[in-house]
Amino acid sequence: MNVKQDKKVAIITGAGRGIGRAIAIELADSGYFVIINFKSNAETAAQTLEQVRNIGGDGEILQFDVSDSDTSRQAVEHIISRFDSIDILINNAGVTADGLFIMMPEEEWDIVVQTTLKGFYNMTKPVLKKMIPAKKGSIVSISSAAGLMGNRGQSNYAAAKAGLIGASRSVAAEVARLGIRVNVVAPGLIETDMIEKAPVKEIKAMIPMARIGKPEEVAKVVKFLCSDDSSYITGQVISVNGGMF
């Protein structure tokens, strides 16, 4: 049964905290019904939904692992069965397992690549099958400055995020004539749990703006790329990194 037919629907993977949470709040504030995906932490996902509702928005929580193709496909099919359309997909889910490449266990390479890059495939393909007949939709994937420049101790993360850029640009070229836009946002150092062990003081010295970014600053760029204001933008990578090159 279809529900919420009067609202546009946005799926945000990895939306339990950090950048994903900020994106969910921004899109809810723009009138989207937000599907808040999480893998394991139900408490933080519930907090995201609470914040969405506190601003007058609405949404729901949906647990699944984007690195698993079957559960991702089933999740998208579940959403499609209940809503008229999927208007927005935000590929945000990602993990880190840092270490020097020469010492990196295979499983740490695999889990990072599977979550970010295979997750893009697992989510984007079934969502596009819904967007293509409608001839509309926007997909935004969250990459990283590491995907553009590389980063010592993050070869797996950099590879996954760089792959996300290449995949997004290729898909953008394939679906542009069908009214669907695919873009990438590449944040730099942002105030999230992922930077807890990072040498923040040293990194700040490399940032022209000399400060760490906020999740909301990334989310506002994502919101722009989801809006009609960006109707002639596709296949692009927008960095949100305080001026790093």
C-alpha positions in Angstrom: 0.0 0.0 0.0 1.3 3.4 -0.9 1.7 6.0 1.8 2.7 9.6 2.2 2.0 10.2 -1.5 2.0 13.9 -1.0 5.6 13.9 0.1 8.8 13.4 -1.8 11.0 10.6 -0.4 14.7 10.6 0.3 16.8 7.6 1.4 19.9 8.5 3.4 22.3 5.6 4.1 24.3 5.7 7.3 22.1 8.4 8.7 22.4 7.6 12.4 24.9 10.3 13.1 27.4 12.8 11.7 27.0 13.9 8.1 24.2 11.5 7.4 22.2 12.8 10.3 22.8 16.4 9.2 21.6 15.5 5.7 18.5 13.8 6.9 17.6 16.9 8.9 18.3 19.3 6.0 16.2 17.3 3.6 13.4 16.9 6.1 13.4 20.6 6.6 12.9 20.9 2.8 9.8 18.8 3.0 11.1 15.3 2.2 10.0 12.2 4.0 13.4 10.8 5.0 14.2 7.1 5.2 17.0 6.9 7.9 19.1 3.9 7.2 21.4 2.4 9.8 23.4 -0.8 10.2 23.7 -1.5 13.9 23.1 1.5 16.2 19.4 1.8 16.6 19.8 4.4 19.4 21.5 7.0 17.2 19.1 6.4 14.3 16.2 7.0 16.7 17.9 10.3 17.8 18.1 11.3 14.1 14.4 10.7 13.6 13.7 12.6 16.8 15.6 15.6 15.6 13.8 15.4 12.2 10.4 15.5 14.0 11.6 18.3 16.3 11.8 20.6 13.2 8.4 19.5 11.9 9.7 16.9 9.5 8.8 13.3 9.2 10.5 10.0 8.3 11.2 6.5 9.5 14.1 4.2 10.4 15.1 1.3 8.3 17.9 -1.1 9.4 20.0 -2.9 6.8 23.6 -3.3 5.7 24.4 -1.6 2.4 27.3 -3.9 1.8 24.9 -6.9 1.6 23.3 -6.9 -1.9 20.2 -9.0 -1.0 19.2 -7.0 2.1 19.8 -3.7 0.2 17.6 -4.8 -2.7 14.9 -6.0 -0.3 15.0 -2.7 1.6 14.6 -0.7 -1.6 11.8 -3.0 -2.8 10.1 -2.5 0.6 10.3 1.3 0.2 9.1 1.1 -3.4 6.1 -1.0 -2.4 5.0 1.7 0.0 5.7 5.0 -1.8 4.9 6.3 -5.2 8.5 7.4 -5.9 12.0 7.6 -4.6 13.1 11.1 -5.3 16.5 11.3 -3.6 19.2 8.8 -2.8 22.2 9.8 -0.6 25.0 7.2 -0.6 26.6 8.2 2.7 27.3 4.9 4.6 31.0 4.3 5.1 33.5 2.9 7.6 37.2 3.3 8.2 39.8 0.7 9.1 43.0 2.7 9.0 46.5 1.3 8.7 49.6 1.3 6.5 48.9 -0.6 3.3 51.8 -3.0 3.7 50.4 -4.1 7.1 46.7 -4.0 6.2 44.7 -7.3 6.6 42.6 -8.3 3.7 39.4 -8.1 5.7 40.1 -4.4 6.6 40.5 -3.6 2.9 37.3 -5.6 2.1 35.0 -4.1 4.7 35.8 -0.5 3.7 35.5 -1.1 0.0 32.4 -3.3 0.4 30.5 -0.7 2.5 31.3 2.4 0.4 31.8 1.1 -3.2 29.7 -2.1 -3.2 27.2 -0.2 -1.2 26.9 2.4 -4.0 26.1 -0.5 -6.4 23.7 -2.2 -4.0 21.6 0.9 -3.5 21.9 2.9 -6.7 21.0 0.1 -9.1 17.6 -0.8 -7.6 16.8 2.9 -6.9 17.5 3.8 -10.6 15.1 1.1 -11.7 12.4 3.2 -9.9 13.7 6.6 -11.0 14.2 5.8 -14.7 10.5 5.2 -15.5 9.6 8.4 -13.6 12.4 10.3 -15.5 13.4 12.2 -12.4 15.6 11.9 -9.4 18.8 13.0 -7.8 21.6 10.8 -6.4 24.3 12.3 -4.3 27.2 10.2 -3.0 29.5 11.3 -0.1 33.1 10.8 -1.0 36.1 12.5 0.8 39.1 14.6 0.3 41.0 11.4 0.7 39.4 10.1 -2.5 40.8 13.1 -4.4 44.2 13.4 -2.8 44.9 10.1 -1.1 45.9 9.9 2.6 48.7 8.1 4.4 47.3 5.1 6.3 44.0 5.2 4.4 44.6 3.3 1.2 41.4 1.3 1.5 39.3 4.4 2.4 40.9 6.5 -0.4 40.4 3.7 -2.9 36.7 3.3 -2.0 36.0 7.0 -2.0 37.9 7.5 -5.3 35.9 4.6 -6.8 32.7 6.3 -5.7 33.7 9.4 -7.8 34.4 7.3 -10.9 31.2 5.3 -10.6 29.1 8.3 -9.9 30.4 10.2 -12.9 29.9 7.2 -15.2 26.4 6.6 -14.0 25.7 10.4 -14.4 26.6 10.2 -18.0 24.3 7.2 -18.5 21.2 8.6 -17.0 21.5 12.4 -17.7 19.1 12.2 -20.7 16.6 10.4 -18.5 16.2 13.4 -16.2 18.3 11.9 -13.3 21.2 13.7 -11.8 24.2 12.0 -10.1 26.7 14.1 -8.1 29.4 13.7 -5.5 30.3 15.8 -2.4 33.8 15.4 -1.1 34.1 16.7 2.5 37.4 17.4 4.2 38.0 17.3 7.9 34.5 17.5 9.5 33.4 17.3 13.1 32.2 13.7 13.3 33.2 10.5 15.2 35.5 9.6 12.4 38.1 12.2 13.3 38.3 11.3 17.0 41.8 9.7 16.5 43.0 12.1 13.8 45.8 14.5 14.4 43.4 17.4 14.3 45.9 20.1 15.2 48.3 19.1 12.5 45.6 18.8 9.9 44.0 22.2 10.8 47.4 23.8 10.0 47.0 22.5 6.4 43.5 24.0 5.9 43.4 27.5 4.5 40.4 28.4 6.6 42.2 27.0 9.7 39.2 25.2 11.1 37.2 22.0 11.0 34.0 21.9 9.1 30.6 21.1 10.5 28.3 18.4 9.2 25.6 21.0 8.5 28.0 22.7 6.0 28.2 19.5 4.1 24.5 18.9 4.4 23.6 22.2 2.9 25.6 21.5 -0.2 23.9 18.1 -0.5 20.5 19.8 -0.2 21.4 22.2 -3.0 22.3 19.3 -5.3 19.0 17.7 -4.5 17.0 20.8 -5.3 15.8 22.3 -8.5 18.4 25.1 -8.0 21.0 22.6 -9.3 18.9 21.3 -12.2 21.8 21.7 -14.7 24.5 20.1 -12.5 25.4 16.4 -12.9 28.5 14.3 -12.9 30.3 16.8 -10.6 32.4 16.6 -7.5 32.0 19.5 -5.0 34.6 19.7 -2.3 33.7 21.0 1.1 37.1 21.2 2.8 37.9 24.8 3.8 40.1 25.4 0.7 42.3 22.3 0.7 43.7 21.4 -2.8 
